[in-house]
Coordinates of C-alpha atoms in Angstrom, one line a residue:
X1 CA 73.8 89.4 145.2
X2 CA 75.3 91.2 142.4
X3 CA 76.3 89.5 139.2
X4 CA 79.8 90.1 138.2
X5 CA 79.7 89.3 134.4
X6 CA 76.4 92.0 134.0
X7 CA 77.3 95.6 132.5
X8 CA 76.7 98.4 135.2
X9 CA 73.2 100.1 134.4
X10 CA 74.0 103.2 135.7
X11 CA 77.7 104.0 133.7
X12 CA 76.9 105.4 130.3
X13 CA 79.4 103.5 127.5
X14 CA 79.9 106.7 126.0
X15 CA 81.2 108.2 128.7
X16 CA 85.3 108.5 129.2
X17 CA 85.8 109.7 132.5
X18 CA 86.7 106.2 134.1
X19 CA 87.8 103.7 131.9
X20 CA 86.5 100.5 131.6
X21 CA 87.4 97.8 133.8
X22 CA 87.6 94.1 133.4
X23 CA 85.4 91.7 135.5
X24 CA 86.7 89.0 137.8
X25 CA 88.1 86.1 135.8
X26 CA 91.2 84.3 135.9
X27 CA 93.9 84.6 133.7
X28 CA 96.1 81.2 132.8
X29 CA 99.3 81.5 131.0
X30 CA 100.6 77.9 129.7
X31 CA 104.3 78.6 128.5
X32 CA 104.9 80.8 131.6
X33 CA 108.5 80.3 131.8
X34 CA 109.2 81.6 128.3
X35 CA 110.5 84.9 127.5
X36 CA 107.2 86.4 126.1
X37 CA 105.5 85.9 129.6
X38 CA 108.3 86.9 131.7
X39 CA 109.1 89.9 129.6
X40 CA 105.9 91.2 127.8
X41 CA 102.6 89.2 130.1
X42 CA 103.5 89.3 133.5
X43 CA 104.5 93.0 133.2
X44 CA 101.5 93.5 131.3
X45 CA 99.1 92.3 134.2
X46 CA 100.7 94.0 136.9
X47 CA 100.6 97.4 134.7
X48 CA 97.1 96.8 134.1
X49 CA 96.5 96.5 138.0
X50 CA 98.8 99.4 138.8
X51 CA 96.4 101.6 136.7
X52 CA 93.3 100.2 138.2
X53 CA 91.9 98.8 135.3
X54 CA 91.8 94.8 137.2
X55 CA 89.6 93.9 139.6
X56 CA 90.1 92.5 143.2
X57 CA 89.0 89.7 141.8
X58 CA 91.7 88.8 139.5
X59 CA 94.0 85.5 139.5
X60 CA 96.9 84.3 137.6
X61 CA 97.9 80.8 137.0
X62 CA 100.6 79.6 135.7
X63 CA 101.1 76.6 133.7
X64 CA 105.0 74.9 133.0
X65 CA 107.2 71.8 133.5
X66 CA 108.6 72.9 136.4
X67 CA 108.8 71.7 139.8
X68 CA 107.4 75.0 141.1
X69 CA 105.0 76.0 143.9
X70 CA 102.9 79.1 144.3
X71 CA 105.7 80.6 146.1
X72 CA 108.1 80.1 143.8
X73 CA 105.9 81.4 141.0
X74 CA 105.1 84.4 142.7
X75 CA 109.2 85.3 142.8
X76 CA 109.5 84.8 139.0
X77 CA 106.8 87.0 138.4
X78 CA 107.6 89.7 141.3
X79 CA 110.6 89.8 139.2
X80 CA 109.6 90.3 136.3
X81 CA 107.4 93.2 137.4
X82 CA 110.4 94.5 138.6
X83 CA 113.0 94.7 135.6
X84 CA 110.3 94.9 132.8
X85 CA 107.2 97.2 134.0
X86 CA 106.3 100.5 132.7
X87 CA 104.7 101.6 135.7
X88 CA 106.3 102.1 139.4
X89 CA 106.2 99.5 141.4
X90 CA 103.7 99.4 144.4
X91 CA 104.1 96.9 147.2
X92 CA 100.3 97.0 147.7
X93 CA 99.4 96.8 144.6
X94 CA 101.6 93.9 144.4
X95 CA 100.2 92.0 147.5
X96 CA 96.6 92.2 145.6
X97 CA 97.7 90.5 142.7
X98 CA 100.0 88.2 144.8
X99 CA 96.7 86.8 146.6
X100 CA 95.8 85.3 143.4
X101 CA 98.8 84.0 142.0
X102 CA 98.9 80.4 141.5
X103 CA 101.5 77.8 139.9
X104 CA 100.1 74.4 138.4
X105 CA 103.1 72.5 137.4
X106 CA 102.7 69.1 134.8
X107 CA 103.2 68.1 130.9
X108 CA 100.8 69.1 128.5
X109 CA 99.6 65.6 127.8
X110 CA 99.0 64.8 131.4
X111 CA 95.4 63.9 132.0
X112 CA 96.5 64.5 136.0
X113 CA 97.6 67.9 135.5
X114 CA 95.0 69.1 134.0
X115 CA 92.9 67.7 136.4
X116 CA 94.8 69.8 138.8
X117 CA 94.6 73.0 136.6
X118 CA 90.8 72.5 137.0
X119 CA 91.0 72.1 141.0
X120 CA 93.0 75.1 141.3
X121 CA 90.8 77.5 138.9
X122 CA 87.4 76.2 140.8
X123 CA 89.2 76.9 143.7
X124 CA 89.5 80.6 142.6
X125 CA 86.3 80.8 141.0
X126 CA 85.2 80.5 145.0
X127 CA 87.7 82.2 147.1
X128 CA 88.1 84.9 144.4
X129 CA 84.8 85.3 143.1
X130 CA 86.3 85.2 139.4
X131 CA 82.3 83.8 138.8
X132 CA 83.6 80.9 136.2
X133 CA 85.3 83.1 134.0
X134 CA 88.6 82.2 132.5
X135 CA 90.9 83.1 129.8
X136 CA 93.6 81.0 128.5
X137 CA 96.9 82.2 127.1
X138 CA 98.7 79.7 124.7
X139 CA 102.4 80.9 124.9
X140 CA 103.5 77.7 123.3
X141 CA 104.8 76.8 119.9
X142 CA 101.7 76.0 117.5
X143 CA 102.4 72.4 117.2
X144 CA 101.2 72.4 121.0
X145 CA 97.8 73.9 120.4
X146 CA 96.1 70.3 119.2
X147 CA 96.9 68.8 122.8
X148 CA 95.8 71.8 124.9
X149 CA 92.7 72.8 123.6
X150 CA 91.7 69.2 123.6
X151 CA 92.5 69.2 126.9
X152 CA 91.2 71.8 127.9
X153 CA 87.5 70.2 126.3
X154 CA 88.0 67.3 127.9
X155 CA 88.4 69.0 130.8
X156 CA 85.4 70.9 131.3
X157 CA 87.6 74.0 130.6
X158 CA 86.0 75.2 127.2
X159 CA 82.6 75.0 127.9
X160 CA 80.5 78.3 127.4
X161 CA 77.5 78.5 130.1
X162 CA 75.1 81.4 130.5
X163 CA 76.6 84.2 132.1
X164 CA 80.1 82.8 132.1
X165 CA 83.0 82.7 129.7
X166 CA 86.2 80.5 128.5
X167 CA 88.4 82.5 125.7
X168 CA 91.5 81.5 124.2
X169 CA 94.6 83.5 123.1
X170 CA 96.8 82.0 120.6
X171 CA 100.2 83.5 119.8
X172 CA 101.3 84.6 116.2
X173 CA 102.4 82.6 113.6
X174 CA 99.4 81.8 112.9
X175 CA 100.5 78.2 110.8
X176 CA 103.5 78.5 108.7
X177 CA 101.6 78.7 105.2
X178 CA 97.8 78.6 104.6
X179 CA 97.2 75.0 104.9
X180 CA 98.8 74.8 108.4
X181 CA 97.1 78.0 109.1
X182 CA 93.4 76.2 108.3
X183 CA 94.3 73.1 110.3
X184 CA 95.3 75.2 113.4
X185 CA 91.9 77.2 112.8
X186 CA 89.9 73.7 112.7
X187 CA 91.5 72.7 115.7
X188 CA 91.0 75.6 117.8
X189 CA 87.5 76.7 116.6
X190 CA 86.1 72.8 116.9
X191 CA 86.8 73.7 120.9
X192 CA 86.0 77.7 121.4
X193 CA 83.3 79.5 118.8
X194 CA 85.3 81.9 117.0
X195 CA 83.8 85.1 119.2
X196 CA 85.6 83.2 122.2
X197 CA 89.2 83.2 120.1
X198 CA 91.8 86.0 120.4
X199 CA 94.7 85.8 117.9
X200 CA 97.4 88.7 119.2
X201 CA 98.7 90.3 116.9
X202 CA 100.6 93.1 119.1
X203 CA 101.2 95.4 116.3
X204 CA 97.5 96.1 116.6
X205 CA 97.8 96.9 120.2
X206 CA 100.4 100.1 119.7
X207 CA 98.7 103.4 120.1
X208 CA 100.4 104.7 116.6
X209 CA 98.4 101.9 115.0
X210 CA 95.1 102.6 116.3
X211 CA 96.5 106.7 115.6
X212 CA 96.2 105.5 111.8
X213 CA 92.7 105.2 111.9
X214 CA 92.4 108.1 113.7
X215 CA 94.8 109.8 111.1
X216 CA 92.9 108.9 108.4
X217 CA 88.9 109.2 109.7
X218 CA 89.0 111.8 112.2
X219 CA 90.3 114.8 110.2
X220 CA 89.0 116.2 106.2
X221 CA 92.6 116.8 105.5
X222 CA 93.9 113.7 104.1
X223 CA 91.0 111.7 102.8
X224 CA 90.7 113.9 99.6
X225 CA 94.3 112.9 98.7
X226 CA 94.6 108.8 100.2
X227 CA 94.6 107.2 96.7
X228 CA 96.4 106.2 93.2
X229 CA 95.6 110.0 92.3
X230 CA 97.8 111.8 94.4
X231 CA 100.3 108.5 96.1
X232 CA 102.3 106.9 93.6
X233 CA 103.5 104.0 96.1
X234 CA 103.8 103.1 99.5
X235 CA 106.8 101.9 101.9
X236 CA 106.3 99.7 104.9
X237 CA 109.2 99.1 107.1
X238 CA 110.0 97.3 110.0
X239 CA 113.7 97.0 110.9
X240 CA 115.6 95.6 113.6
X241 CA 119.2 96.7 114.8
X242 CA 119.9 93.1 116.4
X243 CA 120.3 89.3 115.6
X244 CA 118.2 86.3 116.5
X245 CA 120.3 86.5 120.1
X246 CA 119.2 82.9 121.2
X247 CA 116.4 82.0 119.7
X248 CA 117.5 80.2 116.9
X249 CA 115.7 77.2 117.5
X250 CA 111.9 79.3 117.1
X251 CA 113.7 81.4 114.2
X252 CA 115.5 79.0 112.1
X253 CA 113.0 77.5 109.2
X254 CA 110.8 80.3 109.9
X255 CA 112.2 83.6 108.6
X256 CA 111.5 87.1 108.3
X257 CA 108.6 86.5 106.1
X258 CA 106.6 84.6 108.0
X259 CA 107.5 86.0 111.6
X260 CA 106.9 89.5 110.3
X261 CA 105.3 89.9 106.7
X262 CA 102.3 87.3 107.4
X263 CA 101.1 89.3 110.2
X264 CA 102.6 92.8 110.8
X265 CA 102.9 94.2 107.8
X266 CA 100.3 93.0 106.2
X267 CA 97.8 94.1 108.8
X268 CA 99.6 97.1 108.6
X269 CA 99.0 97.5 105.0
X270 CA 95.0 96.6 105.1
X271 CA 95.3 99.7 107.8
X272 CA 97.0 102.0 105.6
X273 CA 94.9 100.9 102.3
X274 CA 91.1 99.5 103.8
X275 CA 88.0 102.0 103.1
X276 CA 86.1 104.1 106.2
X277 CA 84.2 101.7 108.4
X278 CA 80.7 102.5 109.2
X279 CA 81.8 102.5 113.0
X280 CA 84.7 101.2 115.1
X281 CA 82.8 97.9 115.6
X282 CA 85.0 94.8 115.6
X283 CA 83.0 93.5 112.5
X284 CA 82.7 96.6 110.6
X285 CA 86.9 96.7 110.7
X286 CA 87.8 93.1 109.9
X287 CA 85.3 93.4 106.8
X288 CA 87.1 96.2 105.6
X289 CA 90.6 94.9 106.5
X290 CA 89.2 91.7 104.6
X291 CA 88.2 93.5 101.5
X292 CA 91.7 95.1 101.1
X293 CA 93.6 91.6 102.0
X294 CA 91.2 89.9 99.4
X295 CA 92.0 92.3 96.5
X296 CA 95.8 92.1 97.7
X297 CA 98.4 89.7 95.2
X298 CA 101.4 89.4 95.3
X299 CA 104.2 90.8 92.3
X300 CA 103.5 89.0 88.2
X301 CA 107.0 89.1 88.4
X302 CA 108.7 87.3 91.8
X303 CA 112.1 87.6 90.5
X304 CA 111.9 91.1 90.2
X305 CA 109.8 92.4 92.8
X306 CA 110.9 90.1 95.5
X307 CA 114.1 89.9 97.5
X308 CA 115.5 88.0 100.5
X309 CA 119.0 88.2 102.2
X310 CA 120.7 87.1 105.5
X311 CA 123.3 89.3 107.4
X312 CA 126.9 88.2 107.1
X313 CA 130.1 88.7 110.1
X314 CA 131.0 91.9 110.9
X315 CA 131.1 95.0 113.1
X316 CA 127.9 96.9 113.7
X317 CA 127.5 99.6 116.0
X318 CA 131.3 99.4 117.2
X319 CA 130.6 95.8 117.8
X320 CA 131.7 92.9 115.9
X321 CA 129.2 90.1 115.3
X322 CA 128.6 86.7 114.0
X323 CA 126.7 85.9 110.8
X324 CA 123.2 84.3 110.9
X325 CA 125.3 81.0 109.7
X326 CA 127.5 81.1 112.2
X327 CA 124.8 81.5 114.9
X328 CA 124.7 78.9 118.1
X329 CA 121.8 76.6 116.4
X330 CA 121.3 77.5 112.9
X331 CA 121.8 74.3 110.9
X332 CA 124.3 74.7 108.2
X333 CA 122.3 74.0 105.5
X334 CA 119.8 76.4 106.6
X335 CA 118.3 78.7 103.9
X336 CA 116.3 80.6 106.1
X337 CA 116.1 84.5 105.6
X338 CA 116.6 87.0 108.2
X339 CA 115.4 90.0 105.6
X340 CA 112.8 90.2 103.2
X341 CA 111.2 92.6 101.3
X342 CA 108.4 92.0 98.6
X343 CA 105.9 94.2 96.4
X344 CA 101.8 94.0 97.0
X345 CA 99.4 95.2 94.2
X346 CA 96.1 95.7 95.5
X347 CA 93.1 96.0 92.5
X348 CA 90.9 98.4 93.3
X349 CA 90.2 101.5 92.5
X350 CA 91.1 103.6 94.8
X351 CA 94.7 102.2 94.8
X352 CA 95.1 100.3 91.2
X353 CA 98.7 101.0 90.5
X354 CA 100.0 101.7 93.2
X355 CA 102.6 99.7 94.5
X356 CA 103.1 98.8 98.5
X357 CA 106.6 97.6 99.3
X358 CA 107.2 95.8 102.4
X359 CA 110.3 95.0 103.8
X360 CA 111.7 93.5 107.1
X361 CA 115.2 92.6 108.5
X362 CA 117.2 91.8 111.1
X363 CA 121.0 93.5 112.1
X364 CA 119.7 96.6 109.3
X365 CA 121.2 100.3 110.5
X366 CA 118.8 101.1 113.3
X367 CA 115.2 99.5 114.5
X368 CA 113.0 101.5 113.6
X369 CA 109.3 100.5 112.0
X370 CA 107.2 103.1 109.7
X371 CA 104.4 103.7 107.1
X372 CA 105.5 106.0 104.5
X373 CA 103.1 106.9 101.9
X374 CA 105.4 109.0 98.6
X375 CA 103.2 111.5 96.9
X376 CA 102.8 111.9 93.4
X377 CA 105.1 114.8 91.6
X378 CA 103.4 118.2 90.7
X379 CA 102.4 117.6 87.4
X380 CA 103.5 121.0 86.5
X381 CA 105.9 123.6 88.9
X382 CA 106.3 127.3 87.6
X383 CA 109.8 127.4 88.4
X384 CA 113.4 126.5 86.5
X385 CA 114.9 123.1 87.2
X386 CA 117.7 124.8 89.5
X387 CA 115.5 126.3 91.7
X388 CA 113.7 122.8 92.3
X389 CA 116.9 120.7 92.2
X390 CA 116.5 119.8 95.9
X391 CA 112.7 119.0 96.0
X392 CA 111.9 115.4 95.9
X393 CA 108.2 113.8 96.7
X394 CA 106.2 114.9 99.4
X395 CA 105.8 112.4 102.1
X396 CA 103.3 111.0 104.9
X397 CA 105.4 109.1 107.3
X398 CA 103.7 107.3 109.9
X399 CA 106.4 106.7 112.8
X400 CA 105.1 102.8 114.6
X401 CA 108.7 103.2 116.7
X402 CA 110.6 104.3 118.1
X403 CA 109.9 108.0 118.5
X404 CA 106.4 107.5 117.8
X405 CA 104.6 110.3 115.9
X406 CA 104.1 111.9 112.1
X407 CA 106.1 113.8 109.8
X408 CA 105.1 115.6 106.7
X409 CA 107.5 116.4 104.6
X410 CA 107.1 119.4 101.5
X411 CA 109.1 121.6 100.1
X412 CA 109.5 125.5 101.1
X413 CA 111.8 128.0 99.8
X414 CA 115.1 128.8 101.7
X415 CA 115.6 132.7 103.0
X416 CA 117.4 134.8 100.6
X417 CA 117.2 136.8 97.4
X418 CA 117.3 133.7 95.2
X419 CA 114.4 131.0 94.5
X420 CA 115.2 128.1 96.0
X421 CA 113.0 125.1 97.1
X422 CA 114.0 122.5 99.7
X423 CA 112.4 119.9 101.7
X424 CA 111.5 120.7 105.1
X425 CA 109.8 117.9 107.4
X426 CA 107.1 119.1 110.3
X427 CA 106.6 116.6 112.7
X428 CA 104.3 115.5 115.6
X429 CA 105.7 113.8 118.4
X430 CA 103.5 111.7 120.3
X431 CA 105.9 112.2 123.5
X432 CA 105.6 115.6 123.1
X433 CA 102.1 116.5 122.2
X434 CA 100.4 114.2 125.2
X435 CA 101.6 114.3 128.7
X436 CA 99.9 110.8 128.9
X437 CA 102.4 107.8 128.5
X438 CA 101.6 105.2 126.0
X439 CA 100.7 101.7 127.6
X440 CA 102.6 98.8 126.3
X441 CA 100.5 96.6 123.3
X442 CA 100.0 93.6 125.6
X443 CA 98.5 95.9 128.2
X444 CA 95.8 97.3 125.9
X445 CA 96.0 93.8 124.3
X446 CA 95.1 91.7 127.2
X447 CA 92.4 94.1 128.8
X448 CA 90.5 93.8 125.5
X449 CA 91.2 89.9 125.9
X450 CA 89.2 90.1 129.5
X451 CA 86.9 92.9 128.2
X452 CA 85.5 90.7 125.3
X453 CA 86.4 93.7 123.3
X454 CA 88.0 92.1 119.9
X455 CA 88.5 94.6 117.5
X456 CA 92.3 94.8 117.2
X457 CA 92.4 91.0 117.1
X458 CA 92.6 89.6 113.1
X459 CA 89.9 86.4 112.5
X460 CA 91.0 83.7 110.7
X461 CA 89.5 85.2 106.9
X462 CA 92.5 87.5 107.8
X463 CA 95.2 85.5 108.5
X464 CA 94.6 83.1 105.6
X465 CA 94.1 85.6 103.4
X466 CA 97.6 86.8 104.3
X467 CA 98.8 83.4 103.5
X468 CA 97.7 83.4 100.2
X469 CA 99.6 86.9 98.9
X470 CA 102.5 85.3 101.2
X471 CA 102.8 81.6 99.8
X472 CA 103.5 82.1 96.4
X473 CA 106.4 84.0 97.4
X474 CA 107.8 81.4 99.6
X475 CA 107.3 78.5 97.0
X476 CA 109.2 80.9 94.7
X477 CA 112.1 81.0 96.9
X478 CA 111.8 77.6 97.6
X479 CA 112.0 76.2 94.3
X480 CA 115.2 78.6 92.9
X481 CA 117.3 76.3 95.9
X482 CA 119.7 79.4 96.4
X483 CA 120.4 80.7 100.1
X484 CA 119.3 84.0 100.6
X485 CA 121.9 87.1 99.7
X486 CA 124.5 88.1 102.3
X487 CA 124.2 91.6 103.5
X488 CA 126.7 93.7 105.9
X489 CA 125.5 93.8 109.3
X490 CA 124.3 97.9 109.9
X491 CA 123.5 98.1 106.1
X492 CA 119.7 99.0 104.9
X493 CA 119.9 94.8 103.7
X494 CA 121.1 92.9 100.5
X495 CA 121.3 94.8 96.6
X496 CA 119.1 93.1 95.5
X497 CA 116.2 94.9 97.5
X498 CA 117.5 97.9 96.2
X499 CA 117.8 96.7 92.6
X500 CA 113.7 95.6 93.2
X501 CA 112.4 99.1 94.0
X502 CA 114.7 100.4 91.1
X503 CA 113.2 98.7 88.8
X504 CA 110.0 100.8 89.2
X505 CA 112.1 103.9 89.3
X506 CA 112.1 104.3 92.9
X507 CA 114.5 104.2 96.1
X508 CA 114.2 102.8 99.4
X509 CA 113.9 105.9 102.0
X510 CA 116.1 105.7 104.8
X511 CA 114.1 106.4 108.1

C-alpha cells in the first residue's frame, strides 16, 4: 500500500503545471462558532476543495460549547460557504467535504471532551485514511492556548511519530507586549517543536505581499535605487473606513497598535526594508526579516514621533455614527486607541536615516492599505522654479488593497509651447494584468499549514522582536495618563499625526 505522507517520486518540484496538493489529514478548528471561522476558515476550506488543491481524504472537526451534532455543524458551515466563498458553489464538491465533516461539542477544560475529540479524529484517521495527520486551529483568545495545548498533550494529540504529523495554528496577537508574547511561546513550544507551529499572520498570505518580493528580486530595475541614497522615507498605511462594529469586548484594551502595528506593519516593513535572500527558503526569509526587525527602534523622541487618537460622533459616508466611547461595551474609562501612527529607524546602512512611518486607524476616509516609498529630490533640475512648481517626489506605491497593484509616479511635461512639469502616475493593476483571480490569504494560508510549507508564517524571534520596537511606545502612552486625541470620523486621523510627520518636513500622502 501506498503511503500517504511520502512525496510523489515521479512529480518534479520544480515543475508548475499542477499545483501542489495537500495530503490526507484532518483539520480541527476550536473556536468554530466565531466570526473568523465562519467568515474567513470555513470559506477557505471549501475554496481550497473547489480548486482541487484537498484531498478525498480531508476532514473537518469542529470544536465549540454548543449543543451541536454533525448535522447541525454541517448547516453552519454549508452556510458559510454560501454567503462568504470566492469560488461558485458545487453541490458535489460540497457532498465530498460533507463526508468528513464532524462536530465535537464540550468546554475546553473537559478531560471528557477531549477524550471525545480523540475518538472522533481516530475514527477519521480510519474511515478517511487521513493516516494520523492532524492540524489544529486555535481560534480562541490567547489566554485559552495554556489549557488546549495541554490538553491536547495529555491527550495523545501532540505527539510527533515517524511518518505522521500534529501542527498547531495560533491566531495573532501574538501576547499583548513581549513578556506575554515569551510566555505564550513557552507554552506552546513545550507541546509542538517549533517546525510543527504556525502563527498566521494573514497579511503574509495576500498575493501583493508575496508581489513585494517579487517586486524587489525579480527585476534589475529597482534594486540599484532601494536605499537611503535615492528614498528619503517611507509610508506604511493601513486604514479602515469602519468602527469596531461589535467587537468591543476583543478590541477594547487592545488597540490599534497591538492589533495592527505588532504584526502587519511591521512584517510589512522587514518586507519592504530586509536584504535579498539566498533563496525563497522559509529560513533564509525569517533570517533576513530578523536582521531588519533587530536593527529596527523605535523614535529618540516618543512625543514627537508618536501619535495616537480615537474617532469621535459624527457622519461619515452620509451616515452618522457613534464615537469609540460611546460604543456598546467600551468601558468609560477606556484609554484605548483606535489610530496610531509611529516612526521606525532602522541602523544600517542601506537605510540609516531614513525614516518609516507607520500608521493605522479605524473610521479614516476610505480602507485602503499601502507601501509607499518617497524618493529623494533631484539634487539639481535644469529648469526655472515655475516650470517645476507642480512636481513633487517621485513615488513607489505598493497597493496591499483594495485595487491591488503598483503605481509609479514621476513627473512629465504637459503638451504645449510652454515648459511645464507635472506628476503623472502609471499603474499596474493586478485585476487587469492577470486573468487569474487572487485566492483569499487564508486559502494560501491554510494549504501551506497542511503542506508543511512555512515560509509566510513569522517564528517567535519575529514576533518578540516586534515587541520590543512596540513596547516602549506603549509604556510611553501609558505613563502620560491622557486618552488618546479625538478625530472626526472620515478624516485621515487626529493633528497630531500630522504635526509628527511635519516635524521632519514631510506630509502624510493621501491614498
Amino acid at each position: 500500500m501506498l503511503d500517504p505522507n511520502r512525496p510523489n517520486p515521479l512529480r518534479d518540484p520544480q515543475d508548475r503545471r499542477l499545483p501542489r496538493i495537500a495530503g490526507p489529514c484532518v483539520l480541527v478548528i476550536f473556536g468554530v462558532t466565531g466570526d473568523l471561522s465562519r467568515k474567513k476558515l470555513m470559506p477557505a476550506v471549501y475554496d481550497l476543495a473547489n480548486r482541487g488543491l484537498l484531498p478525498p481524504g480531508f476532514a473537518l472537526v469542529g470544536f465549540a460549547r454548543r449543543d451541536w451534532v454533525n448535522e447541525d455543524f454541517a448547516q453552519i458551515v454549508h452556510d458559510s460557504v454560501k454567503e462568504h466563498a470566492r469560488t461558485p458553489f458545487r453541490e458535489e464538491v460540497w457532498r465530498q467535504l460533507l463526508e468528513g465533516i464532524r462536530f465535537v461539542p464540550g468546554d475546553l477544560n473537559s478531560d471528557e471532551s477531549f477524550d471525545e475529540l480523540k475518538r472522533t479524529i481516530l475514527e477519521l484517521d480510519e474511515a478517511r485514511g487521513t493516516g494520523g495527520n492532524h492540524a489544529f486551529y486555535l481560534s480562541i483568545p490567547p489566554g485559552l492556548f495554556d489549557e488546549v495545548v495541554g490538553q491536547l498533550r495529555r491527550h495523545g494529540l501532540a505527539e510527533q511519530r515517524g511518518g505522521q504529523w500534529n501542527r498547531v495554528v495560533i491566531e495573532k496577537p501574538f501576547g499583548h507586549d513581549l513578556t506575554s508574547a515569551q510566555e505564550l511561546n513557552r507554552i506552546v513550544s513545550s507541546v509542538f517543536p517549533s517546525q510543527s507551529v504556525f502563527r498566521i499572520d494573514h497579511y503574509l498570505g495576500k498575493e501583493t505581499v508575496q508581489n513585494m518580493l517579487a517586486l524587489r528580486f525579480a527585476n534589475q530595475l529597482f534594486e540599484p535605487v532601494w536605499n537611503r541614497n535615492y528614498i528619503d522615507h517611507v509610508q506604511i498605511t493601513m486604514a479602515e473606513d469602519i468602527g469596531i462594529g461589535g467587537r468591543a469586548g476583543y478590541y477594547d484594551g487592545i488597540g490599534a497598535a497591538r492589533d495592527v502595528i505588532q504584526n502587519h506593519l511591521l512584517q510589512l516593513l522587514a518586507l519592504t526594508a530586509m536584504e535579498e535572500p539566498t533563496s525563497f527558503d522559509a529560513r533564509q526569509l525569517r533570517s533576513e526579516k530578523q536582521k531588519v526587525l533587530a536593527a529596527a527602534r523605535p523614535p529618540l523622541d516618543l512625543a514627537a514621533h508618536t501619535a495616537r487618537g480615537r474617532y469621535d460622533g459624527g457622519w461619515a459616508g452620509g451616515v452618522k455614527v457613534r464615537g469609540y466611547a460611546e460604543e456598546e461595551g467600551v468601558s468609560p474609562e477606556s484609554t484605548t486607541e483606535t489610530f496610531a501612527a509611529v516612526r521606525v529607524d532602522i541602523d544600517n546602512r542601506r537605510w540609516a536615516g531614513v525614516p518609516f512611518y507607520l500608521r493605522t486607524g479605524k473610521r479614516l476616509a476610505r480602507r485602503v492599505t499601502e507601501v509607499a516609498l518617497s524618493f529623494r529630490k533631484a539634487p539639481h533640475l535644469p529648469f526655472t522654479n515655475s516650470d517645476t512648481e507642480a512636481l513633487g517626489s517621485n513615488a513607489l506605491v505598493m497597493r496591499i488593497q483594495p485595487d491591488e497593484g503598483i503605481t509609479l509616479r514621476f513627473g512629465a511635461k504637459v503638451p504645449g509651447t510652454q515648459m511645464e512639469i507635472r506628476e503623472v502616475n502609471m499603474d499596474f493593476a493586478y485585476g487587469g494584468a492577470f486573468t487569474e483571480s487572487s485566492p483569499e490569504a487564508y486559502e494560501r494560508l491554510i494549504l501551506d499549514v497542511l503542506l508543511g510549507d512555512p515560509p509566510l508564517f513569522p517564528q517567535h524571534e519575529e514576533v518578540e522582536l516586534s515587541w520590543r520596537i512596540l513596547d516602549p511606545v506603549l509604556d510611553y502612552w501609558a505613563s502620560t495618563g491622557d486618552k488618546p486625541e479625538k478625530y472626526a470620523p472620515g478624516s485621515w486621523g487626529p493633528q497630531s499625526a500630522a504635526d509628527m510627520l511635519a516635524r521632519d518636513g514631510f506630509a502624510w500622502r493621501r491614498p
